XYZ file of C-alpha atoms in Angstrom:
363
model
C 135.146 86.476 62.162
C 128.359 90.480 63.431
C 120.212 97.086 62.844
C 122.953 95.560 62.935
C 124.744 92.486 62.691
C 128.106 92.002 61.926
C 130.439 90.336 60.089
C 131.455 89.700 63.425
C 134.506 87.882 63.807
C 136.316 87.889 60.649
C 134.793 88.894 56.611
C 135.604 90.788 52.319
C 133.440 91.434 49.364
C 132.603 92.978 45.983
C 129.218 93.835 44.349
C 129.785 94.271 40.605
C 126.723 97.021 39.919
C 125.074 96.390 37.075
C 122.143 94.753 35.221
C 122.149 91.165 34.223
C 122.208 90.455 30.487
C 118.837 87.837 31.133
C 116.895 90.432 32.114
C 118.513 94.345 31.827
C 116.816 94.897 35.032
C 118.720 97.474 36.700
C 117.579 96.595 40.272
C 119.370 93.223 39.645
C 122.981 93.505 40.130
C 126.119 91.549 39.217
C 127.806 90.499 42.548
C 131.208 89.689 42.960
C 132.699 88.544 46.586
C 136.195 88.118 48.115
C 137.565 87.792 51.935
C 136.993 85.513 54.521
C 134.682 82.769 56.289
C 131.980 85.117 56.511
C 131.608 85.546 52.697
C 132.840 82.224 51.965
C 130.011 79.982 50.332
C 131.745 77.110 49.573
C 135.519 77.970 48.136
C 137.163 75.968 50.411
C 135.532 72.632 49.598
C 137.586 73.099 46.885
C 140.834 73.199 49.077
C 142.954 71.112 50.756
C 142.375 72.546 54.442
C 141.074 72.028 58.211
C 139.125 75.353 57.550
C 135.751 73.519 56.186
C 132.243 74.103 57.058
C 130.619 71.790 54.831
C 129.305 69.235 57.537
C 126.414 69.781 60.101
C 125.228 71.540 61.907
C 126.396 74.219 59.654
C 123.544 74.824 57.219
C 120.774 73.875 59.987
C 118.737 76.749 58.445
C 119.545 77.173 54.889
C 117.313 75.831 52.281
C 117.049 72.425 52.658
C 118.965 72.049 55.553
C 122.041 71.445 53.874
C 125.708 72.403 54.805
C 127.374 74.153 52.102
C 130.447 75.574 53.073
C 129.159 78.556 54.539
C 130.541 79.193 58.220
C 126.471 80.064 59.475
C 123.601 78.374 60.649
C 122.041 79.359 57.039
C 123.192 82.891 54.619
C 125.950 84.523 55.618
C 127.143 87.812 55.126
C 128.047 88.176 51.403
C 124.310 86.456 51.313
C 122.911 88.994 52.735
C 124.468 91.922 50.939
C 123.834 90.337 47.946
C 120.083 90.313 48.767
C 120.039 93.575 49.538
C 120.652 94.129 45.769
C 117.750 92.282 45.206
C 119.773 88.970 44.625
C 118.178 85.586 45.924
C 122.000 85.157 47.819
C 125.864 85.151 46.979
C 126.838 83.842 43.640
C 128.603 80.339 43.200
C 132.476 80.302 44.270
C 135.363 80.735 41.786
C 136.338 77.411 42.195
C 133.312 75.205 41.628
C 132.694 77.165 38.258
C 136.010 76.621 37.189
C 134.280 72.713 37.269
C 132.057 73.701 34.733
C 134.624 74.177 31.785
C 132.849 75.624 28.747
C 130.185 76.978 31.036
C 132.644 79.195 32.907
C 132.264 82.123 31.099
C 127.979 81.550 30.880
C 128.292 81.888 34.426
C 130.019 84.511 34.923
C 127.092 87.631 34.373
C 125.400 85.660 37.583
C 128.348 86.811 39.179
C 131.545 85.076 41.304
C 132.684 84.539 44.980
C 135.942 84.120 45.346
C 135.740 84.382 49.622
C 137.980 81.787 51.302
C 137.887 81.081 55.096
C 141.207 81.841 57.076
C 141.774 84.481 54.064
C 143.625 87.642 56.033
C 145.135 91.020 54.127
C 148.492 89.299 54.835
C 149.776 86.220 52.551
C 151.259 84.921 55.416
C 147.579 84.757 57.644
C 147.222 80.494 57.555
C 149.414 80.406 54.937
C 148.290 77.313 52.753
C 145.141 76.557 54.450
C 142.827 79.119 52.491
C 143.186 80.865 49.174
C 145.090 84.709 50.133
C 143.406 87.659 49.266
C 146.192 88.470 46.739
C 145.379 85.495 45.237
C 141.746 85.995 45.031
C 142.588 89.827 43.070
C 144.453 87.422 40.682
C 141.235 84.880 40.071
C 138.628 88.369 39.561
C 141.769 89.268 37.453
C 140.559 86.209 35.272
C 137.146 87.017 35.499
C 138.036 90.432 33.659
C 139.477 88.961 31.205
C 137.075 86.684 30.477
C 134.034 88.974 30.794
C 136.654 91.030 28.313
C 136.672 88.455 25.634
C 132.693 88.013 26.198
C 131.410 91.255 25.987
C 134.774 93.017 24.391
C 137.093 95.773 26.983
C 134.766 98.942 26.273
C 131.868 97.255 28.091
C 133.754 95.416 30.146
C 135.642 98.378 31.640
C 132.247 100.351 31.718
C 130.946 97.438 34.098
C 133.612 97.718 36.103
C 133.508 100.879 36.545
C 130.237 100.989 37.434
C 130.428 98.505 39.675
C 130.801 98.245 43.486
C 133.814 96.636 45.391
C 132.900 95.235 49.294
C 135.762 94.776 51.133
C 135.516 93.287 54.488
C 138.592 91.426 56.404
C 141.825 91.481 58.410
C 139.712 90.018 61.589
C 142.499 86.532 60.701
C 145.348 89.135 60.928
C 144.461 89.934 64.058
C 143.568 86.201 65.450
C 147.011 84.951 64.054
C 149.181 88.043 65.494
C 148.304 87.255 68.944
C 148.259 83.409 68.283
C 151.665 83.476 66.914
C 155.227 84.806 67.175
C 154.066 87.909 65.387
C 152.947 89.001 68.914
C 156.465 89.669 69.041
C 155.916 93.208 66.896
C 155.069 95.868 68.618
C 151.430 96.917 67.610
C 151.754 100.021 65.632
C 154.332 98.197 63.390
C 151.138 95.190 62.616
C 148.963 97.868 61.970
C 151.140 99.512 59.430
C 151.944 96.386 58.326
C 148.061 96.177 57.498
C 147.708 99.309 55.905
C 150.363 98.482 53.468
C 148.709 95.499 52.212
C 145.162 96.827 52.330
C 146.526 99.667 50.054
C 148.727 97.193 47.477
C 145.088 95.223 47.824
C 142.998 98.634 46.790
C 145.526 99.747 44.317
C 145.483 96.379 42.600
C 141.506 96.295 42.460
C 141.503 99.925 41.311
C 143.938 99.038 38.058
C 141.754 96.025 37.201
C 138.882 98.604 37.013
C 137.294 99.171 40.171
C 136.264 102.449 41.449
C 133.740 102.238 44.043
C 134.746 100.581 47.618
C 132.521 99.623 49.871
C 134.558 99.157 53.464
C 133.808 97.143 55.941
C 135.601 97.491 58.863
C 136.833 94.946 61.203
C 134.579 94.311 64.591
C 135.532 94.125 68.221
C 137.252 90.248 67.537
C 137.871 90.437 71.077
C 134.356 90.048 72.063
C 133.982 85.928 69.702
C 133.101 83.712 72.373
C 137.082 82.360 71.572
C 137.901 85.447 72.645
C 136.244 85.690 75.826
C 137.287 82.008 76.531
C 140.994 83.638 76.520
C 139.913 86.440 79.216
C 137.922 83.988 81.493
C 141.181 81.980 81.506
C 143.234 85.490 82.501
C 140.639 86.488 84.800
C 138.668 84.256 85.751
C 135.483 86.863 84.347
C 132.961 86.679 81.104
C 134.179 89.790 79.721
C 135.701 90.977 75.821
C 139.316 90.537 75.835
C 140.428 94.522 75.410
C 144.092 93.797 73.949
C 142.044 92.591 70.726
C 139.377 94.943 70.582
C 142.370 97.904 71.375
C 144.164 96.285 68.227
C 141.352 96.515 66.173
C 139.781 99.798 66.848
C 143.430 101.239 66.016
C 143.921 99.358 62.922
C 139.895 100.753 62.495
C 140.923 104.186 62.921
C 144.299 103.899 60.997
C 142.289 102.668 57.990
C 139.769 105.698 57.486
C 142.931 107.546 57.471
C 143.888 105.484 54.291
C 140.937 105.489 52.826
C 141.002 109.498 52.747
C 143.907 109.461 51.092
C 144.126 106.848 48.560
C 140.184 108.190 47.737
C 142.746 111.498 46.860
C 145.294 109.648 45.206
C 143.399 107.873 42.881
C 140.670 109.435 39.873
C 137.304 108.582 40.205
C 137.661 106.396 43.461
C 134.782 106.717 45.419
C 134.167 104.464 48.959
C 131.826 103.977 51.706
C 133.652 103.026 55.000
C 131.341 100.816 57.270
C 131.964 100.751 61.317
C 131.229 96.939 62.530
C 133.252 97.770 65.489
C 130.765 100.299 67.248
C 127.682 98.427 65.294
C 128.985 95.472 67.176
C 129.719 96.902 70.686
C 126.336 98.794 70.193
C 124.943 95.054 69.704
C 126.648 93.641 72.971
C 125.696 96.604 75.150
C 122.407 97.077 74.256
C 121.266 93.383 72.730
C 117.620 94.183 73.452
C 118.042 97.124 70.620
C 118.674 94.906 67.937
C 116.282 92.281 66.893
C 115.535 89.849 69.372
C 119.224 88.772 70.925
C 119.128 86.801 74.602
C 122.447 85.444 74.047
C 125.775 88.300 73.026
C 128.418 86.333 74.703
C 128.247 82.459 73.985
C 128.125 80.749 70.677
C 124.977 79.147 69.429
C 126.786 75.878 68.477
C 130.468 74.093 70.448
C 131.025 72.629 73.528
C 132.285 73.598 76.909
C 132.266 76.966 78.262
C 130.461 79.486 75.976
C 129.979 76.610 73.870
C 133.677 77.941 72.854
C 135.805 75.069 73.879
C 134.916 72.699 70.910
C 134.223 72.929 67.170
C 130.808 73.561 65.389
C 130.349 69.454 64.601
C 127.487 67.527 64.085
C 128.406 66.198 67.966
C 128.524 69.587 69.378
C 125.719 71.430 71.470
C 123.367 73.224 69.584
C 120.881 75.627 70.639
C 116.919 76.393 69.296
C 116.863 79.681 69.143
C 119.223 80.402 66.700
C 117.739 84.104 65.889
C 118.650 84.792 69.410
C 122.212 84.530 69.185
C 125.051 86.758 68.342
C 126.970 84.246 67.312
C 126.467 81.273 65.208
C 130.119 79.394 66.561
C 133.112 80.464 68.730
C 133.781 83.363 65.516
C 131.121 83.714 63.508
C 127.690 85.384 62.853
C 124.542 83.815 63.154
C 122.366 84.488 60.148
C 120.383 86.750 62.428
C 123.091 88.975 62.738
C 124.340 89.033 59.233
C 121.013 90.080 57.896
C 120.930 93.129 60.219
C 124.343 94.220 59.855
C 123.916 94.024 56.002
C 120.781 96.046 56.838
C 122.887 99.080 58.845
C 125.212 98.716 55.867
C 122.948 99.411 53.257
C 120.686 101.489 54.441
C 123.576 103.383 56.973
C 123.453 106.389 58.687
C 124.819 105.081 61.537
C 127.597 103.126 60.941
C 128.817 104.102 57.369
C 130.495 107.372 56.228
C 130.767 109.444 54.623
C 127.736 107.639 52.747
C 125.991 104.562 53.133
C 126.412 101.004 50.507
C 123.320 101.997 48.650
C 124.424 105.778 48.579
C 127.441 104.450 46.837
C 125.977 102.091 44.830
C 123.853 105.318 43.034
C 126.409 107.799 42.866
């Protein structure tokens, strides 16, 4: 774990740019999706983990009503990028297609998500309770090579590079180092601990194919309503808890450092970098300026204080007016605020540079 919305808490993703083979319509595009819970829509019902969301009253607004897996009261975040493209919502996870057996590779031109909640840029982030994001590089790895022995490796290394590559997560990094020993390292040293995997992570996409990166930077995690629980217990106040929100800002700041340059390093590499931490904070400040929030500080379903004490259950509290919360639990998004930060995304200035997702997605 959030215009404006934000992939609040935590997030990564990739948008493969090109036209479906039903229809050659290039306003349709191929949509791949990696990272956390907030682009996970359903990959870890296919786990053995404590990280599910596939029970009420997750789902409470999605078609039908029905929990899927997705951490949100309805579409989450790689949803709502993916609609942006003109898509109906994120393609089908990894894992369930990998049910279908000889309809694995039929499926693949709709496109794959390969997001796993608890997923961090460090194998160890809840090590064996979601699928790593190294891991999930090796699954699109399969995907290449399948698409490769579909459609032959001219086209498929045309598609790819063509194609877009969303990247949103280390918000779990961040959670775990001040949840665990790693607390331990002195900051600077997590952060370049970060950077080192983000880069092995970017380098890895980039020599499957990839060229265009699409950023998204990780938001002010010390402003979840499991965050402010922590400060209320410190001080005894409703306030963001600054030692997280210092942490990620820095790692923020270290990272469009990278991104210059790798973008150098590497031919042809081309990225949008997307600023969730001011959209957020913007968000918080100034609630009234962004759709119609009441509530910036508490989540929309738990228990206890900030309804952050307890688990989004089918027993916890749950509020009505969903579109007027920040935040759909104690981390994530509500769908509200994944549609408008896919909006500020897309359509930037704002909080993107040097260009915005659908600047990218043309050059």
């Amino acid at each position: 774990m959030a215009t404006i919305a934000i992939p609040l808490c935590m997030s990564l993703l990739i948008i493969c740019a090109t036209s479906t083979p039903q229809t050659d319509d290039p306003t349709k595009k191929l949509v791949f999706v990696l990272g956390d819970s907030t682009a996970d829509v359903g990959t870890n019902n296919y786990i053995s983990t404590p990280l599910k969301a596939n029970f009420p009253h997750n789902g409470v607004d999605f078609p039908g009503s029905q929990p899927t897996g997705r951490f949100s009261n309805g579409f989450n975040s790689a949803d709502e990028l993916a609609k942006s493209f003109e898509l109906m919502m994120s393609p089908p996870p990894f894992l369930y297609l990998l049910t279908l057996g000889s309809g694995f590779r039929q499926q693949l031109c709709k496109g794959v998500n390969f997001a796993s909640g608890g997923a961090g840029l460090l194998d160890t982030t809840n090590v064996n309770n979601t699928v790593p994001l190294s891991e999930q590089i090796n699954q699109f790895a399969t995907v290449r090579s399948n698409l490769s022995a579909t459609i032959g490796e001219p086209a498929t290394e045309a598609k790819l590079n063509k194609s877009l590559f969303f990247i949103s997560i280390g918000s779990n990094d961040i959670f775990l180092y001040f949840n665990t020993s790693d607390a331990k390292t002195p900051p600077n040293t997590f952060i370049t601990m970060m950077l080192s995997a983000y880069s092995q992570h970017i380098k890895a996409l980039y020599g499957i194919g990839a060229r265009k990166f699409g950023i998204i930077g990780v938001p002010p995690v010390g402003c979840c309503p499991f965050s402010r629980l922590i400060q209320m217990n410190l001080t005894g106040t409703n306030g963001c808890f600054p030692p997280m929100n210092d942490l990620a800002w820095a790692f923020y700041l270290a990272l469009d450092g990278l991104l210059l340059n790798i973008s150098s390093e590497l031919p042809g590499m081309k990225y949008s970098l997307g600023n969730t931490f001011n959209m957020t904070m913007d968000v918080i400040n100034t609630p009234r300026n962004y759709s119609l929030f009441r509530s910036v500080d508490a989540a929309c379903c738990g228990s206890g204080v900030l309804n952050a004490e307890g688990p989004c259950n089918e027993t916890a509290t749950l509020c009505s007016d969903r579109d007027a919360y920040l935040f759909w639990d104690m981390f994530h998004p509500t769908q509200e605020a994944s549609f408008l930060a896919a909006q500020a995304l897309f359509f930037g200035p704002t909080y993107v540079s040097p260009i915005s997702f659908s600047q990218l997605a043309k050059e």
